[in-house]
Amino acid sequence: MAEHFVDLKDSNSMKFTIKLGRPGRSIAELLKKRHTLAGPVNNWGSIVGAELYYGQAYESMPPWKGFIEEGAGELLPALTNQGAAALLFIPVGNQYLIYIFGYGFLSINDGFTEWDFGLKVVLNSIDSNGIKSLDSHTINQKAKNKRVQVATQAGIDEFDVDILQDLVSQISGKAVDASFAKTLTGGSSLSMTVDMQGTSVVRKSSQIMHRYAATSYQTNFKWIDFIAPEKDPLIIDALNLSLESALSDLVAHNGNHEFVLSYPSIVELENLDYITFGGFESTQEFDVITISDWVAEYRSSGYQQLAHNPTAISLDLHDGHGKVFKSFPFYRCLTTEIDYQGAVYILTSGTWFKLDADHYETVSRFFIQLSNSNEFKSGEQTNETTEEGYLKNSLRAGDELLDRKLYNNHGVKNTLEYGDIINDQAEVIHVKDGGSSAKLSHLFNQGTVSARLLLTDKTFRSGFRSKITNTTTKALFPLAAVVPANTTIVFRILKKGPEFTLPFFSKIILYDTYQKIKRMGYNFRLDWVEYV
């Protein structure tokens, strides 16, 4: 392959944004079917097999033009928004590196590009304390997108990442080798500022692919592989079939598989006016979206089961002028968990991830050991059908109800409950119906935060004590300081039998919660009350 040296005239510095096509995918597959770019220019820069596409990615009238003209009292000269774009495909083995210029990203079929390409290049190029910014996506029923930045550089501990639950989607940092790049940002794409003096697109492409294939990141960032993208096309096809079947059952009201619907990346909410579903006959406008909203809207459009490919449905975000400023494929907005051939797979941001085998074994072993220990209590049954009914009618001697008594900090009411039940055995009991991962996530989070504040915050302890009427119980929680070794934090789950189990990601959160409660010095117990 001939080398093409870039002549940048006034500057040797160049910023590139690059994606990597999956093995065996052709340029025709990597381009959207309805792209508007001209081309190809074959063998660009004398590189055999390279192709260049270029043009305007879009052209439209500004949505504010009419407002301006109305105030001016006259028609203004033509004002047009345009998006100049180019895509340069460079062959590397049986894959293509896609160099993206301007609005070229609008013409790429992201479904056929590598999810971890930029992330792996960055992690193989920075040291353990070289992170400047980090985006993450929490894989649970809250599905939170988060970005944390620091003024200089720092290690992973400064970025509030829970490696058991958070999927890191983008990292920015400074390269150790300045000759490779000055700065780097990587997620599914790679953005890098490079000095092209004395180098070429071919040589730089080779260096990038070498960084992507390297495993040096495992020294400092091994945790990134706890949840790794699945790349076997046969497994992905099987998982997608299971996904479509579960969605179809959900629409038909025959399924109870859990899904979360959320934005796959951070959205600038100041631009958002309302949300609609695209790809089927939907007209409803939403302020927020849930999977229940989609099911109801899909059924109201006349469908009794899934009749569309999930990639053909979209979430369309509209601005104040009614224009769609961001559109996400429905498939990319789904988060769910599927067991397949003895492994746990998670779909999020349009990619299937397989949980690391060692991590899976660690969590599974923990749950089995906990279930067979004196820190797990079962055998109680209730005829009540709701959490409210259980709390109202199932108190034991020495129990006192705290449900719905909220922590009030300096006059600002929080949604944090002290607990649901307190008793004269110094047990702080948090109770939740275990019918969904969302409820369990709330249970474990609330119990952990309450335990931390009880230990560290005198204002919280004062409020906590003020809710307790039993003087014997109140004496077990001194205002000066709580003794965690004398206190048990209890998580009581109301759930149907015949045996006790949890969704795997709820097990992960339970594992994380257990570690945190024990590190604070408390006793821990998990209770199962069986609905009958």
XYZ file of C-alpha atoms in Angstrom:
532
model
C 0.000 0.000 0.000
C 1.478 3.331 -1.027
C 1.916 5.979 1.646
C 0.196 9.328 1.310
C 1.898 12.218 3.091
C -0.486 15.012 4.089
C 0.552 18.545 3.091
C -1.149 20.794 5.659
C 0.482 23.977 4.371
C 0.195 26.301 7.371
C 0.087 23.735 10.163
C 1.276 20.198 10.841
C -1.442 19.633 13.460
C -4.561 17.766 12.414
C -7.582 16.588 14.387
C -9.096 13.318 13.230
C -12.284 11.539 14.223
C -12.164 7.865 13.287
C -14.379 4.797 13.524
C -13.550 1.163 12.792
C -15.810 -1.051 10.712
C -16.383 -4.575 11.909
C -14.460 -7.386 10.181
C -15.804 -8.298 6.766
C -18.166 -5.325 6.471
C -18.089 -3.614 3.089
C -18.115 0.126 2.505
C -21.673 -0.209 1.174
C -22.720 -1.712 4.517
C -20.871 0.926 6.531
C -22.669 3.734 4.702
C -26.322 4.473 5.378
C -28.507 3.463 2.450
C -29.924 6.930 1.916
C -26.752 8.969 2.368
C -26.423 12.055 0.155
C -22.654 12.129 -0.328
C -20.963 12.064 -3.726
C -18.371 9.441 -4.555
C -16.502 7.299 -4.407
C -13.128 8.764 -5.284
C -11.247 5.495 -5.623
C -7.703 4.872 -4.379
C -7.573 8.230 -2.606
C -3.979 9.398 -2.115
C -2.795 6.412 -4.207
C -3.876 4.069 -1.386
C -5.205 0.918 -3.029
C -8.748 0.202 -1.881
C -9.255 3.592 -0.191
C -12.480 5.428 -1.038
C -13.540 9.029 -0.412
C -17.132 10.283 -0.176
C -17.940 13.974 0.188
C -20.676 16.590 -0.079
C -23.430 18.102 2.033
C -24.817 15.829 4.717
C -27.905 18.029 5.028
C -29.336 21.328 3.835
C -32.299 23.099 5.420
C -33.797 26.474 6.255
C -33.080 27.651 9.820
C -36.185 27.129 12.005
C -35.824 30.690 13.365
C -35.877 32.400 9.945
C -39.644 32.985 9.971
C -39.548 34.559 13.428
C -36.783 36.985 12.381
C -38.600 37.904 9.154
C -41.859 38.556 11.013
C -40.149 41.072 13.269
C -38.293 42.662 10.351
C -41.485 43.016 8.327
C -39.812 41.720 5.203
C -38.392 38.591 3.641
C -34.690 38.188 4.181
C -32.210 36.848 1.622
C -31.840 33.087 1.465
C -30.456 31.672 4.706
C -29.554 28.004 4.654
C -28.056 25.611 7.152
C -25.605 23.249 5.504
C -23.409 20.473 6.811
C -20.222 19.889 4.825
C -19.113 16.278 5.137
C -16.538 13.758 3.981
C -15.773 10.125 4.782
C -12.437 8.511 3.969
C -12.352 4.699 4.094
C -8.868 3.238 4.598
C -8.536 -0.573 4.304
C -6.727 -2.323 7.182
C -6.795 -6.094 6.719
C -10.435 -7.153 6.415
C -11.678 -3.956 8.067
C -11.952 -0.270 7.237
C -10.837 2.691 9.303
C -13.327 5.482 8.626
C -11.878 8.998 8.855
C -14.794 11.369 9.491
C -14.799 15.035 8.491
C -17.485 17.600 9.318
C -20.959 16.078 9.363
C -19.835 12.827 7.788
C -20.939 10.944 10.918
C -24.560 11.422 9.804
C -23.933 9.056 6.897
C -22.367 6.161 8.866
C -24.217 2.997 9.772
C -23.116 2.671 13.408
C -24.562 -0.817 13.654
C -21.564 -2.166 11.733
C -18.758 -0.363 13.599
C -16.766 -1.551 16.625
C -18.199 -0.332 19.918
C -14.921 -0.322 21.862
C -12.536 0.911 19.170
C -11.718 4.395 20.468
C -11.946 3.297 24.099
C -9.292 0.600 23.668
C -6.960 2.898 21.709
C -7.118 5.525 24.464
C -6.644 3.037 27.319
C -3.602 1.591 25.545
C -2.164 5.092 25.117
C -2.517 6.757 28.552
C -1.161 5.903 31.993
C -3.262 5.074 35.056
C -3.423 8.726 36.161
C -3.852 10.209 32.709
C -7.654 10.492 32.545
C -9.162 13.948 31.964
C -12.827 13.131 31.303
C -14.988 10.026 31.569
C -18.517 9.189 30.388
C -20.359 6.214 31.844
C -23.727 4.506 31.566
C -25.196 2.689 34.548
C -26.559 -0.702 33.509
C -29.586 -0.957 35.755
C -33.185 0.171 35.765
C -32.178 3.834 36.221
C -29.893 3.723 33.147
C -28.059 6.919 34.122
C -25.711 8.679 31.715
C -22.933 10.562 33.476
C -19.908 12.700 32.551
C -17.182 13.621 35.029
C -14.303 15.959 34.146
C -11.230 17.143 36.050
C -9.134 20.248 35.475
C -5.881 18.343 34.944
C -5.500 14.538 34.959
C -6.412 11.862 37.495
C -6.836 8.160 38.135
C -10.092 6.224 37.894
C -10.855 6.695 41.610
C -11.570 10.386 40.982
C -14.338 9.722 38.460
C -17.058 8.151 40.621
C -17.188 4.937 38.590
C -18.784 1.819 40.054
C -16.929 -0.881 38.129
C -19.611 -3.423 39.060
C -22.461 -1.468 37.485
C -21.094 1.272 35.223
C -20.254 0.776 31.576
C -17.544 3.273 30.612
C -18.500 4.637 27.204
C -15.866 7.344 26.606
C -12.532 8.440 28.077
C -10.367 11.469 27.320
C -6.711 11.697 28.266
C -3.195 12.677 27.341
C -1.110 10.160 25.429
C 2.117 8.975 27.042
C 3.730 8.957 23.585
C 3.282 12.472 22.200
C 4.492 11.333 18.773
C 1.361 9.160 18.500
C -1.100 11.879 19.507
C -1.268 15.031 21.584
C -4.721 14.444 23.037
C -7.119 11.521 22.746
C -10.823 10.906 23.290
C -12.201 7.470 22.703
C -15.501 5.636 22.863
C -17.009 3.955 19.823
C -15.054 6.536 17.818
C -11.554 7.917 18.301
C -10.824 11.658 18.272
C -7.149 12.550 18.241
C -4.990 15.573 17.578
C -1.818 14.498 15.791
C 1.303 16.024 14.278
C 1.364 14.754 10.680
C 4.876 16.075 9.971
C 6.837 13.238 8.400
C 4.051 10.667 8.673
C 1.171 9.479 6.502
C -2.420 8.320 6.712
C -1.270 4.742 6.074
C 1.402 4.851 8.777
C -0.935 6.549 11.269
C -3.652 3.991 10.498
C -1.195 1.176 11.190
C -0.233 2.744 14.533
C -3.883 3.137 15.500
C -4.686 -0.499 14.716
C -1.639 -1.604 16.709
C -2.923 0.346 19.733
C -6.407 -1.118 19.312
C -5.086 -4.701 19.282
C -2.715 -4.199 22.251
C -3.509 -5.607 25.702
C -1.349 -3.276 27.801
C -4.529 -1.601 29.095
C -5.125 -4.683 31.248
C -2.324 -3.609 33.593
C -4.177 -0.508 34.810
C -7.676 -0.866 33.383
C -8.471 -4.588 33.617
C -11.906 -3.763 35.058
C -13.000 -2.487 31.640
C -13.388 -6.147 30.577
C -15.849 -7.025 33.355
C -18.459 -6.220 30.721
C -17.044 -6.763 27.214
C -18.790 -6.415 23.827
C -19.841 -9.697 22.222
C -18.385 -10.029 18.720
C -19.559 -13.464 17.569
C -22.208 -12.728 14.888
C -23.991 -16.041 15.500
C -24.397 -15.297 19.212
C -25.517 -11.727 18.441
C -28.142 -13.055 16.000
C -29.431 -15.504 18.622
C -29.596 -12.768 21.258
C -31.485 -10.467 18.894
C -34.031 -13.216 18.206
C -34.541 -13.644 21.956
C -34.877 -9.872 22.294
C -37.520 -9.610 19.578
C -39.454 -12.522 21.082
C -39.437 -10.884 24.535
C -40.560 -7.531 23.067
C -43.350 -9.236 21.131
C -44.540 -10.983 24.307
C -44.455 -7.626 26.109
C -46.670 -6.023 23.459
C -49.051 -9.009 23.626
C -49.189 -8.722 27.442
C -47.827 -12.259 27.680
C -44.353 -11.438 28.974
C -42.677 -10.060 32.061
C -39.144 -9.603 30.701
C -37.677 -6.361 32.046
C -36.603 -3.562 29.727
C -35.415 -0.019 30.322
C -35.809 2.678 27.684
C -33.278 5.513 27.945
C -31.017 7.755 25.875
C -27.905 5.836 24.764
C -25.714 8.925 25.173
C -25.749 12.263 26.945
C -28.408 14.613 25.526
C -28.345 18.402 25.751
C -31.726 18.733 27.453
C -31.879 22.495 27.024
C -32.646 21.788 23.347
C -35.412 19.276 24.106
C -39.080 20.239 23.865
C -40.750 16.851 23.388
C -40.153 13.257 22.271
C -41.967 11.098 19.714
C -41.639 7.534 18.462
C -40.816 7.082 14.785
C -41.097 4.112 12.428
C -44.768 3.328 13.099
C -48.054 5.237 13.236
C -47.393 7.206 16.414
C -48.480 10.805 17.017
C -48.246 11.111 20.816
C -45.769 13.633 22.275
C -43.918 12.755 25.484
C -41.944 14.751 28.034
C -40.164 11.601 29.234
C -40.220 8.071 27.870
C -40.526 4.635 29.449
C -40.889 1.149 28.040
C -44.532 1.221 29.205
C -45.111 4.340 27.099
C -43.765 2.563 24.038
C -45.882 -0.551 24.628
C -49.047 1.518 25.096
C -48.336 3.656 22.020
C -47.432 0.642 19.889
C -50.633 -1.147 20.864
C -52.718 1.978 20.279
C -51.292 2.059 16.750
C -52.938 -1.300 16.099
C -50.164 -3.789 16.838
C -50.770 -6.803 19.088
C -47.227 -8.120 18.739
C -43.896 -6.832 17.449
C -44.185 -6.146 13.721
C -41.047 -4.031 13.209
C -37.347 -4.616 13.490
C -36.257 -2.743 16.669
C -33.646 -0.908 14.578
C -36.433 0.512 12.352
C -38.215 2.219 15.263
C -36.771 5.465 16.603
C -36.897 7.919 19.488
C -37.048 11.371 17.930
C -36.085 14.386 20.036
C -37.688 17.672 18.953
C -36.563 21.196 19.697
C -38.765 24.208 20.417
C -39.373 24.677 16.683
C -40.688 21.140 16.218
C -37.549 20.045 14.385
C -35.897 16.707 15.165
C -32.424 17.551 16.475
C -31.524 14.026 17.574
C -32.871 10.633 16.580
C -31.903 7.376 18.275
C -32.773 3.905 16.981
C -35.118 2.204 19.454
C -32.675 -0.721 19.571
C -29.926 1.572 20.914
C -32.246 2.909 23.625
C -33.032 -0.509 25.106
C -31.295 -1.964 28.143
C -32.068 -5.550 29.095
C -30.487 -8.758 30.335
C -30.676 -12.196 28.677
C -29.247 -15.545 29.787
C -27.864 -17.534 26.854
C -25.876 -20.780 26.899
C -24.917 -20.396 30.547
C -23.701 -16.789 30.254
C -25.267 -13.410 31.030
C -25.551 -10.869 28.213
C -26.617 -7.242 28.518
C -27.917 -5.096 25.693
C -27.235 -1.404 26.134
C -26.461 1.436 23.704
C -27.148 -0.924 20.791
C -24.416 -3.415 21.729
C -24.546 -6.820 23.378
C -22.099 -7.243 26.249
C -21.028 -10.471 27.889
C -20.272 -10.428 31.583
C -16.715 -11.510 32.379
C -16.700 -15.216 33.352
C -14.653 -14.676 36.533
C -16.863 -11.781 37.565
C -19.976 -13.861 36.880
C -18.596 -16.703 38.989
C -17.678 -14.335 41.846
C -21.172 -12.841 42.037
C -22.919 -16.197 41.604
C -20.807 -17.808 44.328
C -21.478 -14.873 46.666
C -25.243 -15.189 46.201
C -25.198 -18.934 46.878
C -23.032 -18.511 49.978
C -25.194 -15.678 51.292
C -28.375 -17.699 50.713
C -26.955 -20.528 52.828
C -25.599 -18.376 55.660
C -27.042 -16.924 58.854
C -27.080 -13.548 57.057
C -30.054 -14.791 55.032
C -33.434 -15.355 56.655
C -36.410 -17.021 54.987
C -39.507 -18.946 56.045
C -41.849 -16.041 56.704
C -44.937 -15.869 54.507
C -47.564 -13.170 54.054
C -51.075 -13.127 52.645
C -50.710 -9.441 51.907
C -50.396 -8.598 48.217
C -48.610 -5.247 48.452
C -45.691 -3.669 50.282
C -48.077 -1.173 51.932
C -50.313 -3.963 53.209
C -47.357 -5.881 54.605
C -45.984 -2.861 56.481
C -49.416 -2.014 57.889
C -50.351 -5.481 59.117
C -47.162 -7.470 59.718
C -45.307 -5.648 62.501
C -43.875 -7.873 65.232
C -43.339 -7.204 68.929
C -40.658 -4.545 69.300
C -41.149 -3.248 65.736
C -41.924 0.367 64.944
C -42.989 1.662 61.549
C -40.816 4.337 59.917
C -42.251 4.025 56.394
C -42.659 7.343 54.547
C -40.841 9.310 57.246
C -38.323 11.251 55.176
C -34.989 12.786 56.044
C -35.357 16.562 56.220
C -31.972 18.280 55.865
C -31.939 22.006 56.730
C -35.549 22.431 55.628
C -35.051 20.723 52.262
C -37.123 17.565 52.045
C -35.306 14.660 50.419
C -36.852 11.496 49.054
C -34.641 9.370 51.323
C -36.458 7.334 53.938
C -34.667 6.544 57.190
C -35.938 3.002 56.816
C -39.247 1.164 56.851
C -39.080 -0.601 60.216
C -36.922 -0.096 63.311
C -36.918 -2.509 66.270
C -35.532 -3.054 69.768
C -32.854 -5.395 68.379
C -31.101 -2.415 66.722
C -32.236 -3.558 63.283
C -32.901 -0.939 60.607
C -35.132 -2.757 58.122
C -35.689 -1.652 54.538
C -38.630 -3.368 52.840
C -39.452 -3.575 49.146
C -41.616 -5.605 46.810
C -39.127 -7.605 44.738
C -41.125 -7.706 41.531
C -38.684 -5.683 39.439
C -35.026 -4.753 39.226
C -35.973 -1.068 39.485
C -37.526 -1.598 42.913
C -34.585 -3.704 44.095
C -32.088 -1.102 42.885
C -33.993 1.542 44.872
C -34.054 -0.710 47.954
C -30.307 -1.385 47.998
C -29.377 2.214 47.220
C -31.691 3.669 49.870
C -30.444 1.257 52.532
C -26.788 1.982 51.762
C -27.209 5.775 51.826
C -29.274 5.629 55.016
C -26.630 3.465 56.726
C -23.833 5.838 55.691
C -25.663 8.921 56.951
C -26.621 7.190 60.189
C -22.935 6.602 60.781
C -21.504 9.930 59.636
C -24.181 12.650 59.858
C -25.341 13.901 63.266
C -28.233 15.834 61.690
C -29.462 12.612 60.106
C -29.151 10.754 63.445
C -31.104 13.496 65.198
C -33.924 13.263 62.660
C -33.810 9.465 62.800
C -34.109 9.446 66.604
C -36.978 11.954 66.504
C -39.082 9.452 64.545
C -38.612 6.686 67.163
C -41.168 6.637 69.989
C -39.920 3.514 71.835
C -37.379 4.746 74.400
C -35.609 1.346 74.529
C -35.111 1.394 70.788
C -34.079 5.049 70.743
C -31.345 4.338 73.297
C -29.767 1.874 70.858
C -28.980 4.767 68.489
C -27.109 7.433 70.523
C -27.024 10.923 69.085
C -23.266 11.214 69.685
C -22.356 8.159 67.627
C -23.921 4.926 66.431
C -21.913 1.751 67.044
C -22.189 -0.118 63.710
C -21.058 -3.441 65.201
C -24.190 -3.349 67.377
C -26.500 -2.473 64.497
C -27.909 -4.661 61.696
C -28.947 -3.270 58.324
C -31.702 -5.521 56.969
C -32.965 -5.683 53.396
C -36.351 -7.445 53.384
C -37.670 -8.512 49.981
C -41.311 -9.490 49.441
C -41.396 -11.962 46.581
C -43.285 -14.975 45.306
C -41.720 -18.439 45.577
C -41.230 -21.306 45.386
C -37.547 -20.393 45.744
C -35.669 -17.165 46.208
C -33.651 -15.724 43.348
C -32.929 -12.347 41.770
C -32.141 -11.038 38.269
C -28.396 -11.230 37.774
C -27.817 -7.489 37.774
C -29.779 -7.226 40.991
C -27.334 -9.804 42.354
C -24.467 -7.545 41.291
C -26.018 -4.582 43.113
C -26.639 -6.807 46.151
C -22.989 -7.921 46.079
C -21.836 -4.302 45.918
C -24.268 -3.292 48.691
C -23.088 -6.129 50.937
C -19.455 -5.009 50.574
C -20.322 -1.389 51.399
C -22.443 -2.240 54.460
C -19.770 -4.569 55.856
C -16.976 -2.045 55.241
C -18.923 0.468 57.350
C -18.802 -2.062 60.199
C -22.499 -2.954 60.306
C -24.036 -6.389 60.520
C -25.919 -7.375 57.368
C -28.996 -9.490 56.758
C -31.124 -10.285 53.714
C -34.705 -11.384 54.431
C -37.126 -13.110 52.080
C -40.829 -12.910 52.879
C -42.807 -15.097 50.504
C -46.045 -13.855 48.991
C -48.623 -16.667 49.217
